[in-house]
Coordinates of C-alpha atoms in Angstrom, one line a residue:
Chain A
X563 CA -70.6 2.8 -85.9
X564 CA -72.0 1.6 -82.0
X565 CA -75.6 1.6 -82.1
X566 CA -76.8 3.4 -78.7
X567 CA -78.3 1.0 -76.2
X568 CA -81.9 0.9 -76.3
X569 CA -81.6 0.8 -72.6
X570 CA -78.9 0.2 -70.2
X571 CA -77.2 -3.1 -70.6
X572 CA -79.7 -4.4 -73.9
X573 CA -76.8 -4.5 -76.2
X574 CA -76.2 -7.6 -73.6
X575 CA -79.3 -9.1 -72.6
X576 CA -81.7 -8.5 -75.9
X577 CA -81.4 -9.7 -79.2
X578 CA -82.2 -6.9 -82.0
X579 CA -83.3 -3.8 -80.8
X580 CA -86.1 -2.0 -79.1
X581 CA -87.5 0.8 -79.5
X582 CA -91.0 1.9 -77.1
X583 CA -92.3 2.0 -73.3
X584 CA -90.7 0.4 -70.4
X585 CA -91.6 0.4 -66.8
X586 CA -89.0 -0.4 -64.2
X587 CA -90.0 -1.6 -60.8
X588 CA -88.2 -2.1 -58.3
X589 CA -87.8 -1.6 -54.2
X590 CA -86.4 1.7 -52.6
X591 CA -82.4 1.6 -53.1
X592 CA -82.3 -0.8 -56.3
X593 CA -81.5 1.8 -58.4
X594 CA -83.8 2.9 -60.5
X595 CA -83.0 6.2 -60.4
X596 CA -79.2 5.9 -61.3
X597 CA -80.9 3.4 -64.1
X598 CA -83.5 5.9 -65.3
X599 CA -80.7 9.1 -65.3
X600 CA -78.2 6.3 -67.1
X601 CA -81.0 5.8 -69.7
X602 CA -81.8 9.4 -70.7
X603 CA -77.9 10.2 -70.5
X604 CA -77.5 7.7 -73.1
X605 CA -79.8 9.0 -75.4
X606 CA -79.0 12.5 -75.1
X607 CA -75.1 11.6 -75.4
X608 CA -76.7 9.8 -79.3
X609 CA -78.7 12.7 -80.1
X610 CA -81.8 12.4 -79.4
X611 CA -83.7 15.1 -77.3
X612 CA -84.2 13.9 -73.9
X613 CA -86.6 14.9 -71.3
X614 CA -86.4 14.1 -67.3
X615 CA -89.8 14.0 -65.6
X616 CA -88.9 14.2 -61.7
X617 CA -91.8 13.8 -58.9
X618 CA -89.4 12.3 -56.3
X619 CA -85.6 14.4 -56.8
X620 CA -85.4 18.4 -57.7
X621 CA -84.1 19.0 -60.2
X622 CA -80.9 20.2 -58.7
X623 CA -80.3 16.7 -57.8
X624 CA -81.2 15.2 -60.9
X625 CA -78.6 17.0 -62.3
X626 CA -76.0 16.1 -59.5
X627 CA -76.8 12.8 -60.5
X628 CA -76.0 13.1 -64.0
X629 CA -73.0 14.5 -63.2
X630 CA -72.4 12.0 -61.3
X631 CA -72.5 9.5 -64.6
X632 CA -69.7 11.4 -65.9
X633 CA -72.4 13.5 -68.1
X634 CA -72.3 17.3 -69.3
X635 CA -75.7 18.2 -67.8
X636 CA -74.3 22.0 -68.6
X637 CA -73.7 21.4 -72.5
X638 CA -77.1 19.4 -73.0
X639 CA -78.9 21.7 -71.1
X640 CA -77.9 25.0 -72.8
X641 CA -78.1 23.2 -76.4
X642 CA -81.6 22.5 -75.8
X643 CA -81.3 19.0 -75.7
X644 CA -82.2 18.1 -72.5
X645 CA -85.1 19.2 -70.6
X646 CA -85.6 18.5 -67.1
X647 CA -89.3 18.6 -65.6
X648 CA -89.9 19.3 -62.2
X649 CA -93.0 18.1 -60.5
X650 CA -91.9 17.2 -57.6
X651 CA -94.9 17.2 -54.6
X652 CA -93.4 19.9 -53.0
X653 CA -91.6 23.1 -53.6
X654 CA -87.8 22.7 -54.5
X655 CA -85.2 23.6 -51.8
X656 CA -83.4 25.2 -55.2
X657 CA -84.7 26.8 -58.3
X658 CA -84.5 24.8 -61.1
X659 CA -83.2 25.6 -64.2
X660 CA -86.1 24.2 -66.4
X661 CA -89.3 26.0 -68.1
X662 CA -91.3 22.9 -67.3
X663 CA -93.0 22.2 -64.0
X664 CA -95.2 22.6 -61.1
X665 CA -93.1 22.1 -58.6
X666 CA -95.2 22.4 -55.2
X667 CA -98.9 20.8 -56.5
X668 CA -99.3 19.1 -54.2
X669 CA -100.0 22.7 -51.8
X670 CA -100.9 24.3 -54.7
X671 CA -103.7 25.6 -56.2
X672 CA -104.6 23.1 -58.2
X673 CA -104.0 19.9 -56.0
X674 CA -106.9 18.7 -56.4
X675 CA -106.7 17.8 -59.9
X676 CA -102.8 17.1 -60.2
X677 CA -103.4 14.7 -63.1
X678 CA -104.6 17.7 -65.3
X679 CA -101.3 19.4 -64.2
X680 CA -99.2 16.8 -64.9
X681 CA -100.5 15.8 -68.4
X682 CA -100.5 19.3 -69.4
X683 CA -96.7 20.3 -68.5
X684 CA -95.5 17.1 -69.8
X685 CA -97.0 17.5 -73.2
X686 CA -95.7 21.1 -72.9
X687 CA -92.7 19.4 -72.9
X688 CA -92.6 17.1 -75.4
X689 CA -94.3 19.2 -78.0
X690 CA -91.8 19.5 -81.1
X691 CA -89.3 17.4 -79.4
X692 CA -89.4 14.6 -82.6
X693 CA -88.6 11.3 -81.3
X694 CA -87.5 12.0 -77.5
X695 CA -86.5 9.8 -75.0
X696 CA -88.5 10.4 -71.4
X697 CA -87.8 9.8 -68.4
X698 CA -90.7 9.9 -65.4
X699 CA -89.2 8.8 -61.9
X700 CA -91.5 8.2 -60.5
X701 CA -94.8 7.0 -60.4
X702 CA -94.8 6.4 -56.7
X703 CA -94.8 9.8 -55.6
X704 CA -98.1 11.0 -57.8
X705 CA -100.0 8.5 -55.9
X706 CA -99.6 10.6 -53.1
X707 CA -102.5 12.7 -54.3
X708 CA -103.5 10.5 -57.4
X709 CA -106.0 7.9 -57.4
X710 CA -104.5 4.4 -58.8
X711 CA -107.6 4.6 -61.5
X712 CA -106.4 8.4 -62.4
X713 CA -103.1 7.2 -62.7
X714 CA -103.6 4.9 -64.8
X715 CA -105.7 7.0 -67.4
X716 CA -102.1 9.6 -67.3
X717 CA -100.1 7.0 -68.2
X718 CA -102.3 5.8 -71.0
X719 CA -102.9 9.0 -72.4
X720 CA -99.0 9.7 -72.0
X721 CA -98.3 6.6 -73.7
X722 CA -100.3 7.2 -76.1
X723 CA -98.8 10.3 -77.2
X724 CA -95.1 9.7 -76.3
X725 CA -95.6 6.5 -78.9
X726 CA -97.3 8.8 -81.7
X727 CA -93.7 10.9 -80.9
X728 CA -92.0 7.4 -81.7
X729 CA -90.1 8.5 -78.2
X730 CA -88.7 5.6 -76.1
X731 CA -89.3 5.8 -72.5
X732 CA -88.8 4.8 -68.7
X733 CA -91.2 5.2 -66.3
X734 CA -90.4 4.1 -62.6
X735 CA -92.5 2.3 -59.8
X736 CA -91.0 1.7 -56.3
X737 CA -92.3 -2.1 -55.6
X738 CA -95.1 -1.6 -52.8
X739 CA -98.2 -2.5 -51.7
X740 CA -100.7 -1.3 -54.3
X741 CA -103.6 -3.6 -56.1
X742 CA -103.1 -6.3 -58.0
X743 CA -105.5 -4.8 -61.0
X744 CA -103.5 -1.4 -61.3
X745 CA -100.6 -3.3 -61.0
X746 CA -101.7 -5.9 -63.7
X747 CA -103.3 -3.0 -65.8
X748 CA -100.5 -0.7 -65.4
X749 CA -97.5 -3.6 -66.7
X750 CA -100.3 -4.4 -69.6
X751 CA -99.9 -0.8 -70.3
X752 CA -96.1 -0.8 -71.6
X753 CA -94.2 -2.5 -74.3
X754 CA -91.8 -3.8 -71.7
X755 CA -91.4 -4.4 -67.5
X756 CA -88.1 -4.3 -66.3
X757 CA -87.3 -5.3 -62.4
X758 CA -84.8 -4.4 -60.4
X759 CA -84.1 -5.8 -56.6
X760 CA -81.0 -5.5 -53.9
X761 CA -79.9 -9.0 -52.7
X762 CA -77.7 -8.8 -49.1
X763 CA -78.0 -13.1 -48.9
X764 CA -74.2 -13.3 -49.6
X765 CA -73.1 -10.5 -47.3
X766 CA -72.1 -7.9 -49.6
X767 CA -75.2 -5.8 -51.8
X768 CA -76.3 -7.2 -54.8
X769 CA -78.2 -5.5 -57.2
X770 CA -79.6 -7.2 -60.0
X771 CA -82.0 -6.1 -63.4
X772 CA -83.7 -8.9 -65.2
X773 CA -86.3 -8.3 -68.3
X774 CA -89.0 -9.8 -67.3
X775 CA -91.1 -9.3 -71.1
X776 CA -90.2 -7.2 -73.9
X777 CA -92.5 -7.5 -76.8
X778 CA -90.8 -8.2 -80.2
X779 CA -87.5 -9.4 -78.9
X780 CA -85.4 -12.7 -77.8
X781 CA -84.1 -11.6 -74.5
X782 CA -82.9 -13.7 -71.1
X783 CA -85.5 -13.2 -68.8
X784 CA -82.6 -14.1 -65.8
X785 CA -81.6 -11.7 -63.2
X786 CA -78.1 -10.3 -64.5
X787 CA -76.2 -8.1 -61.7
X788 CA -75.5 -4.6 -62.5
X789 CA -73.3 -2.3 -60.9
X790 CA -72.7 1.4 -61.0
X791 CA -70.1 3.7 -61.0
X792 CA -68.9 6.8 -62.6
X793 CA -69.2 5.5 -65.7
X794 CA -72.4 4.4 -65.0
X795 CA -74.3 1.4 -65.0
X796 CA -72.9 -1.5 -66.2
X797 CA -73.8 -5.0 -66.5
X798 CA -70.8 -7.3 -64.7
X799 CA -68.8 -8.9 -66.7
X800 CA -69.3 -12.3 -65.5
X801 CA -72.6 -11.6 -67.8
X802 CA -69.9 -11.7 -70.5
X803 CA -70.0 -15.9 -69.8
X804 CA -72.2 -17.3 -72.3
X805 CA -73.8 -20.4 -71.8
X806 CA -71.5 -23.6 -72.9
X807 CA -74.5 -25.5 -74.4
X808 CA -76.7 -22.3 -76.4
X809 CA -74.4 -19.5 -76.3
X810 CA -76.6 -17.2 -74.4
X811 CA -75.6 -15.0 -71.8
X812 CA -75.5 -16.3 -68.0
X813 CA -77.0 -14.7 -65.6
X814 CA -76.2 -13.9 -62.2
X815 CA -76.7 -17.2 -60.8
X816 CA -75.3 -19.6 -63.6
X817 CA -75.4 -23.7 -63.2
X818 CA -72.3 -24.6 -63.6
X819 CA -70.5 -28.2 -64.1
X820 CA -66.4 -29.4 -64.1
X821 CA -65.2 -31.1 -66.8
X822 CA -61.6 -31.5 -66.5
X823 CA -60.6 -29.1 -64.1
X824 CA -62.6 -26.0 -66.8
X825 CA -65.8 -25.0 -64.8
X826 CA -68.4 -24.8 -67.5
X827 CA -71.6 -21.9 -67.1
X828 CA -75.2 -23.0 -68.0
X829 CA -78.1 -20.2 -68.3
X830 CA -80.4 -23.2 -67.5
X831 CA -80.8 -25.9 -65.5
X832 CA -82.0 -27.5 -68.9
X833 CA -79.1 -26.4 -70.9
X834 CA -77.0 -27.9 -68.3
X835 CA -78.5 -31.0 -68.6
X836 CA -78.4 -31.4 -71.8
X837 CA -74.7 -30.9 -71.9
X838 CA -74.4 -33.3 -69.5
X839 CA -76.6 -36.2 -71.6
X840 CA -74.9 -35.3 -74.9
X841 CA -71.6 -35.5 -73.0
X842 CA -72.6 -39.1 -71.7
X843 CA -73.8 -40.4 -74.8
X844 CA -70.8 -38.8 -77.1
X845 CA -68.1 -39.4 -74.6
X846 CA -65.2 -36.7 -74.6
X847 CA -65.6 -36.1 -77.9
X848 CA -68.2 -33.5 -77.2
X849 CA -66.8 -29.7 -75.3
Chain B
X567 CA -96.2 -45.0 -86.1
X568 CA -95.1 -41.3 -85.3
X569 CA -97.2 -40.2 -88.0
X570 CA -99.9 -41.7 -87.0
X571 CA -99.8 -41.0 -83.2
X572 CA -99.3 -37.2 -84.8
X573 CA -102.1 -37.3 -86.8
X574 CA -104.2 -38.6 -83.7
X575 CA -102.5 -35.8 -81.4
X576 CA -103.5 -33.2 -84.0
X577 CA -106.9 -34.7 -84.6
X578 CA -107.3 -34.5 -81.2
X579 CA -107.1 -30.9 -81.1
X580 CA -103.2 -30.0 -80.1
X581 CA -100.7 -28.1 -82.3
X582 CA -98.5 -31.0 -83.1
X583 CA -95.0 -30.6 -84.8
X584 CA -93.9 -33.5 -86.9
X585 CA -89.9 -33.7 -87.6
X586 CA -87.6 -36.0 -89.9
X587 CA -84.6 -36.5 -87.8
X588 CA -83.4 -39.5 -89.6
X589 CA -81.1 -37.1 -91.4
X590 CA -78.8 -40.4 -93.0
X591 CA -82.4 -42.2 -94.4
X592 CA -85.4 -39.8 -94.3
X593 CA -88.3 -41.4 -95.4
X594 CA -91.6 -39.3 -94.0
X595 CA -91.2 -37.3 -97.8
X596 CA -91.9 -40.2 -99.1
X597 CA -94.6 -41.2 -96.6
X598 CA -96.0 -37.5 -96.6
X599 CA -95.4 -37.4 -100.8
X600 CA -94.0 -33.7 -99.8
X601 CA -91.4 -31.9 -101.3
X602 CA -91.0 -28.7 -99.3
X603 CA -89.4 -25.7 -100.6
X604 CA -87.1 -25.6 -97.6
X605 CA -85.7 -28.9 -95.7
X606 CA -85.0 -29.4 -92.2
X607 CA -81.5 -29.4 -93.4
X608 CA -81.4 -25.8 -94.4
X609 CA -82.7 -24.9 -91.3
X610 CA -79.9 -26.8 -89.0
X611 CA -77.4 -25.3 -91.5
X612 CA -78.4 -22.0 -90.3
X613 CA -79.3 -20.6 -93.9
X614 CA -83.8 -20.5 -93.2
X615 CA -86.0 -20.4 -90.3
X616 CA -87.6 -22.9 -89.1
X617 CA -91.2 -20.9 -89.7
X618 CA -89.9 -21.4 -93.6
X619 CA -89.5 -25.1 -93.4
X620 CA -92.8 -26.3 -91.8
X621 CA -95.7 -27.9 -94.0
X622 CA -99.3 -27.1 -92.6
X623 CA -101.3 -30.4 -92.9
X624 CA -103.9 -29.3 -90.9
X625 CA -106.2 -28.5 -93.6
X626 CA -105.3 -31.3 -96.5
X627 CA -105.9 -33.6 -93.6
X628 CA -108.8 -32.2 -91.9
X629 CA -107.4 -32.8 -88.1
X630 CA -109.5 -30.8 -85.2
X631 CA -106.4 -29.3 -84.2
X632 CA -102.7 -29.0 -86.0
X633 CA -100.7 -30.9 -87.6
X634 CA -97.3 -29.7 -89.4
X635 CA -94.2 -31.4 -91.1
X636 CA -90.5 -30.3 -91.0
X637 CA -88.9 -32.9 -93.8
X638 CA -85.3 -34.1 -94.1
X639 CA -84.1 -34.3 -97.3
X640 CA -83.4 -37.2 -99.5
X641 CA -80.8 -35.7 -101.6
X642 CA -77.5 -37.7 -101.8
X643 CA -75.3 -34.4 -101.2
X644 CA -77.6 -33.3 -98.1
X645 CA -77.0 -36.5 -96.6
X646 CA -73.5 -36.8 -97.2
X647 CA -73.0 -33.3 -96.1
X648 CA -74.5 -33.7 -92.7
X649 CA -73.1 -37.1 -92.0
X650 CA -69.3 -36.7 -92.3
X651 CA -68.6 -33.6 -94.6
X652 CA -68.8 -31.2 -91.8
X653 CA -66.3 -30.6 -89.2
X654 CA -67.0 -30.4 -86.0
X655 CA -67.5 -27.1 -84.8
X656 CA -70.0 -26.9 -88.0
X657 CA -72.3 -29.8 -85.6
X658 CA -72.0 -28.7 -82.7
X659 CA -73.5 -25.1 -84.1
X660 CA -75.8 -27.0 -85.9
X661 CA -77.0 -29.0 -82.6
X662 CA -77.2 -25.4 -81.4
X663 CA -79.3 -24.4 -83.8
X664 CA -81.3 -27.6 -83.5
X665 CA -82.2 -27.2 -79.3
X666 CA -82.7 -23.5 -79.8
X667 CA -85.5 -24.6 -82.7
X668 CA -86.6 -27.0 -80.5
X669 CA -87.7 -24.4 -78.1
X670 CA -89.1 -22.2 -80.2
X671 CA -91.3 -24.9 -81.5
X672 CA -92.7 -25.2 -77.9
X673 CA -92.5 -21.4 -76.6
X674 CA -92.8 -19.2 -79.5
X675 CA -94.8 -20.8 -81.9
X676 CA -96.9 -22.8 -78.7
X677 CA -97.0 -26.3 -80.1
X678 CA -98.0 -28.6 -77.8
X679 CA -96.0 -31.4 -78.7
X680 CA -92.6 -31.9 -81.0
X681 CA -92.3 -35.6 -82.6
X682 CA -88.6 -36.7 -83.6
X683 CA -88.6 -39.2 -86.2
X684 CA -85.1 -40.7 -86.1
X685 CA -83.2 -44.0 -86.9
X686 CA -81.9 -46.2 -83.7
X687 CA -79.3 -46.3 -84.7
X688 CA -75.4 -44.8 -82.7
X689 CA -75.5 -41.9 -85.4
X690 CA -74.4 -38.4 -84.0
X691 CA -77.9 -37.1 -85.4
X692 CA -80.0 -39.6 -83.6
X693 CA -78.2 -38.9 -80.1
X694 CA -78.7 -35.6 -80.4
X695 CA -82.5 -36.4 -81.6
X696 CA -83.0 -38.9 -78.2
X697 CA -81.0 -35.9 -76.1
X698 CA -83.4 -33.4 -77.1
X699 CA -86.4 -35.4 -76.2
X700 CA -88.2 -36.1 -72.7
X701 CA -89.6 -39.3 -73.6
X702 CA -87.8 -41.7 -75.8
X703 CA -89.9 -44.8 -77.3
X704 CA -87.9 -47.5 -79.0
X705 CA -89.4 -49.7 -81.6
X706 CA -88.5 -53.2 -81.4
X707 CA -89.7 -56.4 -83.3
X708 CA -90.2 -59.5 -81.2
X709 CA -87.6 -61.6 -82.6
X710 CA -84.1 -62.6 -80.9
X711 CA -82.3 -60.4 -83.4
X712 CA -84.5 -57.2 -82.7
X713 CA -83.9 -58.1 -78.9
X714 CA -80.3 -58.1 -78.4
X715 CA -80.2 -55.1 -80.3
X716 CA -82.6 -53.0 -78.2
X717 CA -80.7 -54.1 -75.5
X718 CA -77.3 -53.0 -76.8
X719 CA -78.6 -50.2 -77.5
X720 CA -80.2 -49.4 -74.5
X721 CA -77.0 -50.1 -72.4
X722 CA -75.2 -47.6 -74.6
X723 CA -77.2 -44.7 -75.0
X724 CA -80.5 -44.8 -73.3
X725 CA -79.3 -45.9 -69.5
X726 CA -77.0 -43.0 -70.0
X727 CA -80.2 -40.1 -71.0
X728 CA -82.0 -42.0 -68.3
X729 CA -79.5 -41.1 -65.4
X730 CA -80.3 -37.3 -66.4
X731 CA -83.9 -37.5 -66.4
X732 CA -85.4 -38.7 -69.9
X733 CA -88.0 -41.4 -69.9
X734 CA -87.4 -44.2 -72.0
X735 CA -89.6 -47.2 -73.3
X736 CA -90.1 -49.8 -75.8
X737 CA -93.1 -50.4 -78.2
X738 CA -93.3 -53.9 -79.3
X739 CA -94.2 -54.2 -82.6
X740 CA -95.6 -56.8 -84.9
X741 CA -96.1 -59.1 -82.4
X742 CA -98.6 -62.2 -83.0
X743 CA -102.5 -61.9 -82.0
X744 CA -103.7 -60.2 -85.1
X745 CA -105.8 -63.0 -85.7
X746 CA -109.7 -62.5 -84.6
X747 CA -111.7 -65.2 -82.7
X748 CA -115.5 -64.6 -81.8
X749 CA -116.4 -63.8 -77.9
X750 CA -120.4 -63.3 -77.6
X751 CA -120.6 -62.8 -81.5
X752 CA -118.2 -59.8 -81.5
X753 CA -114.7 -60.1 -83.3
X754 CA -111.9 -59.4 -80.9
X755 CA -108.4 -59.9 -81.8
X756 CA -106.2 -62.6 -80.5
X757 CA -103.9 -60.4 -79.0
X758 CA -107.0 -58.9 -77.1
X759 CA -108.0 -62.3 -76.2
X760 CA -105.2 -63.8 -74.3
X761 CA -104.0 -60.2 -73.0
X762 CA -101.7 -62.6 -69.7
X763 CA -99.6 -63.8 -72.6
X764 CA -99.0 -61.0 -74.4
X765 CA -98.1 -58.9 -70.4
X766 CA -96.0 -61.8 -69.4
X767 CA -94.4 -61.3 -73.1
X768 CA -93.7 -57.8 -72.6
X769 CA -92.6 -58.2 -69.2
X770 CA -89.8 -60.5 -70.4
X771 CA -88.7 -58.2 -73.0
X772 CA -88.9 -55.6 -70.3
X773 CA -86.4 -57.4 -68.3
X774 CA -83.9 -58.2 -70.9
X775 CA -83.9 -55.1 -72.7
X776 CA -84.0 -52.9 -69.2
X777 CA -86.8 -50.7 -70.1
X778 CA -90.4 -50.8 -69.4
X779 CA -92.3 -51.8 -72.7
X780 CA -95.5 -49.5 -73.2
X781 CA -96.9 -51.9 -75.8
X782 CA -96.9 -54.0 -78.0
X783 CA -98.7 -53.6 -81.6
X784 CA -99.5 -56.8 -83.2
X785 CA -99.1 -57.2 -86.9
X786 CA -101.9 -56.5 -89.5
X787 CA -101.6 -57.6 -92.8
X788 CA -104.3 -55.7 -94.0
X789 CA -101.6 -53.2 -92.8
X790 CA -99.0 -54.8 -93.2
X791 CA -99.6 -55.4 -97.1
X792 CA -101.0 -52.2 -97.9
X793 CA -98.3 -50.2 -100.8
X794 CA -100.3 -47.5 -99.7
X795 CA -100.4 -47.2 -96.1
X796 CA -101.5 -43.6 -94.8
X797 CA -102.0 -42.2 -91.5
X798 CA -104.4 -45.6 -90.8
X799 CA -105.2 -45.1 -87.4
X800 CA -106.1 -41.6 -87.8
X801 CA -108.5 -43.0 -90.7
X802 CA -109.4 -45.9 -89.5
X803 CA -110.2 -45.1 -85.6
X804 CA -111.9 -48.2 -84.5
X805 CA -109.4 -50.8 -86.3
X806 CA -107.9 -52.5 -83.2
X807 CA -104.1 -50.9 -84.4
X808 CA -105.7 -47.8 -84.5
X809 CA -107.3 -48.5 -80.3
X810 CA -103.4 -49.7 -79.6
X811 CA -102.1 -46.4 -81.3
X812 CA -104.3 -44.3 -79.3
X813 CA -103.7 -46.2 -76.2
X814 CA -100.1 -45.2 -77.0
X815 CA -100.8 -41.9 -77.0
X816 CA -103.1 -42.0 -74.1
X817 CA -99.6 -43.4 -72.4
X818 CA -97.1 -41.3 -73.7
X819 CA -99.6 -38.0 -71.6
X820 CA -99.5 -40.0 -68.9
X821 CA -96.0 -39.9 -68.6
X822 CA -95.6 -36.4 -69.7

């Protein structure tokens, strides 16, 4: 039997498995998003309930982009397994097909305490789910209305509960300009940060994941490029390379050294290195 | 003299990790009197963690900081089996094992400094011990034997390490001077004495071995003698070996 991922592409970058809170930063277009639908697909497709919190996307087009990932948003929906949550600031162009949501707070009635909002439908939500997997993309847009400070006390009090649930989760933040405390406080507040960002250096568009700390695991913290498609995201395969000296796997911008015409992938500039003394002391002997 | 620049390290206040690497003769066992329930050995062989092989000193040796001990064992089949049984895709996962150990020691379990104990000689184990390492010290007697050794050895392996960044020395040791004269009614050594001699002495050795020497450690037989020599310098802080051990130490931060 395959293990489900704990999250996209850890079956390749982590060593043992995972199971808690991640946040997953990253600037507009990375794809955190497709990352955070991919995530939540996943754990559906194993079983587990699953529940989409969306502030920035209706619903509609959370579905579209399930669909997108080649997943059966009909089937899940209708067997209770999934659960979208709409709370997007304003009111959807479509309706949703969800129980859960306040749609529109931020005209509402009760805009001026959105938090209160929030916490309650999302505990509506995951009430008697048994170990879910959540989704909330993203944080960004309840700072419209929502203090950093009050922010920060939701997602505590979410975490809280969601890890009494023993639910794994995903919470996004688009990269920005925000303080350095909530943004210290608020990566202190999860068992793991994730980062995601686009590089256009080469020409073509990059995008690229690294882990930057996930507690209880041996993970590379290098960036790894991902790419997506409609079988979702998947790390590339030059990923597959492991490292010639420790047999981890390479990241997106491997050292790399020629010995007899075979070009050789480090993970580190150390690793390298080493290879290179042990290959100077031992002679040929050593590959 | 590893064990005793440990044991200063340690009583110094760092987290210090103390490793046999002299898989074909281990000897700190014997200096230590340990007999862990898991060797070093095990560990490279992939069947324990390293966590299962160390010996906390700390305590028994009342140090201000740490001190532990990862032993190689003196068992005729454990040497034998690491030497030549093993093919050699078994040592090159074992060297694996060994640089991925080495880096837990200094992320995961935060020491603050990893000693190598090892032979000088061309073994495979002792390459990978001087590969491993960022700064390599090479003991060497001062006697025309000792000499051309160190040199041989230093063209053949530590030139090569050198090129790719590691930082290589010699420690002279049991040099002549451990004699004491009187200067104002205070004993001082005669090594201390005539301090020109013993630089233009290490700068010779420096030039013909082709690596700087750090220093040199003149012979005590009051060390030298002892059966029962233990940690000295760590017990004996103001002996003039223990002030040149320390010194060493002093040097080998520097360079860090």
């Amino acid at each position: 039997m395959i293990l489900p991922e704990a999250f996209p592409g850890s079956s390749t970058l982590i060593q043992g498995s995972f199971r808690g809170s991640l946040i997953l930063i990253g600037p507009p277009g990375s794809g955190k998003s497709i990352y955070c639908k991919q995530f939540l697909c996943n754990a559906v497709q194993s079983g587990d309930p699953g529940i989409y919190i969306s502030t920035g996307e209706s619903v509609a087009k959370v579905e579209e982009g399930m669909a997108l990932l080649g997943f059966d948003v009909d089937r899940f929906l209708k067997s209770g397994l999934l659960h979208l949550v709409d709370l997007q600031p304003i009111v959807s162009e479509k309706p949703a097909r969800t129980k859960f949501g306040i749609s529109g707070w931020l005209k509402g009635p009760n805009s001026t305490q959105p938090v209160l909002d929030i916490e309650r439908v999302i505990e509506d939500a995951v009430t008697g789910l048994g170990k879910p997997a959540v989704v909330l993309d993203s944080l960004t847009t309840l700072l419209l209305r929502t203090p950093e400070s009050e922010l920060l006390r939701l997602v505590q009090s979410l975490l809280v509960r969601l890890k009494r649930l023993g639910a794994s989760s995903i919470f996004s933040l688009t990269s920005g300009n925000y303080s350095e405390h909530f943004v210290n406080v608020l990566r202190s507040l999860f068992d793991g940060v994730l980062e995601l960002k686009v590089d256009e250096s080469t020409g073509g568009l990059k995008r690229l994941l690294r882990i930057f700390s996930l507690k209880g695991t041996q993970h590379t913290s290098d960036w790894v490029r991902f790419s997506i498609s409609d079988r979702g995201i998947s790390i590339e395969e030059q990923l597959k390379t492991r490292c010639a000296m420790c047999s981890k796997p390479v990241g997106a911008e491997p050292f790399t050294f020629e010995v007899s015409g075979e070009m050789l992938h480090f993970d580190s500039r150390d690793c390298l290195i080493t290879y290179r003394k042990l290959k100077s002391v031992h002679g040929d002997v050593f590959r | 003299m590893i064990s005793n620049i440990a044991a200063i390290y340690a009583n110094s206040g760092r987290k210090v990790c103390l490793l046999d690497l002299d898989l074909s003769a281990p000897s700190l066992y014997a200096y230590f009197n340990k007999t862990p329930r898991v060797w070093l050995n095990d560990v490279l062989s992939g069947e324990a963690r390293i966590e299962d092989c160390l010996l906390d000193l700390s305590g028994e040796l009342g140090v201000k900081g740490q001190l532990f001990l990862a032993l190689s064992s003196p068992g005729k089949e454990d040497i034998f089996n690491f030497e030549s049984r093993q093919d050699r895709k078994w040592q090159l996962a074992a060297l694996r094992r060994f640089l991925s150990l080495k880096e837990e020691l200094l992320s995961k379990l935060s020491f603050d400094y990893v000693l190598l104990d090892t032979s000088p000689g061309i073994h495979y184990w002792s390459i990978n011990a001087l590969v491993a390492a960022d700064i390599l010290i090479l003991m060497s007697k001062f006697m025309d034997m000792d000499i051309q050794g160190t040199r041989k050895m230093v063209g053949n392996i530590y030139d090569a390490l050198n090129r790719f960044g590691s930082k290589s020395f010699v420690v002279l040791n049991r040099v002549e001077g451990s004699g004491f004269t009187f200067r104002g009614g205070t004993p001082v050594s005669l090594y201390e004495a005539d301090k020109d001699r013993a630089k233009k002495r290490e700068d010779e050795v420096g030039m013909s071995v082709g690596l700087p020497v750090m220093a040199s450690i003149p012979c005590y037989c009051d060390i030298q003698f002892d059966p029962h020599e233990f940690l000295f310098a760590f017990k004996n802080p103001s002996h003039p070996f223990s002030k040149t051990l320390q010194s060493i130490a002093g040097r080998i931060e520097e360079v860090f």
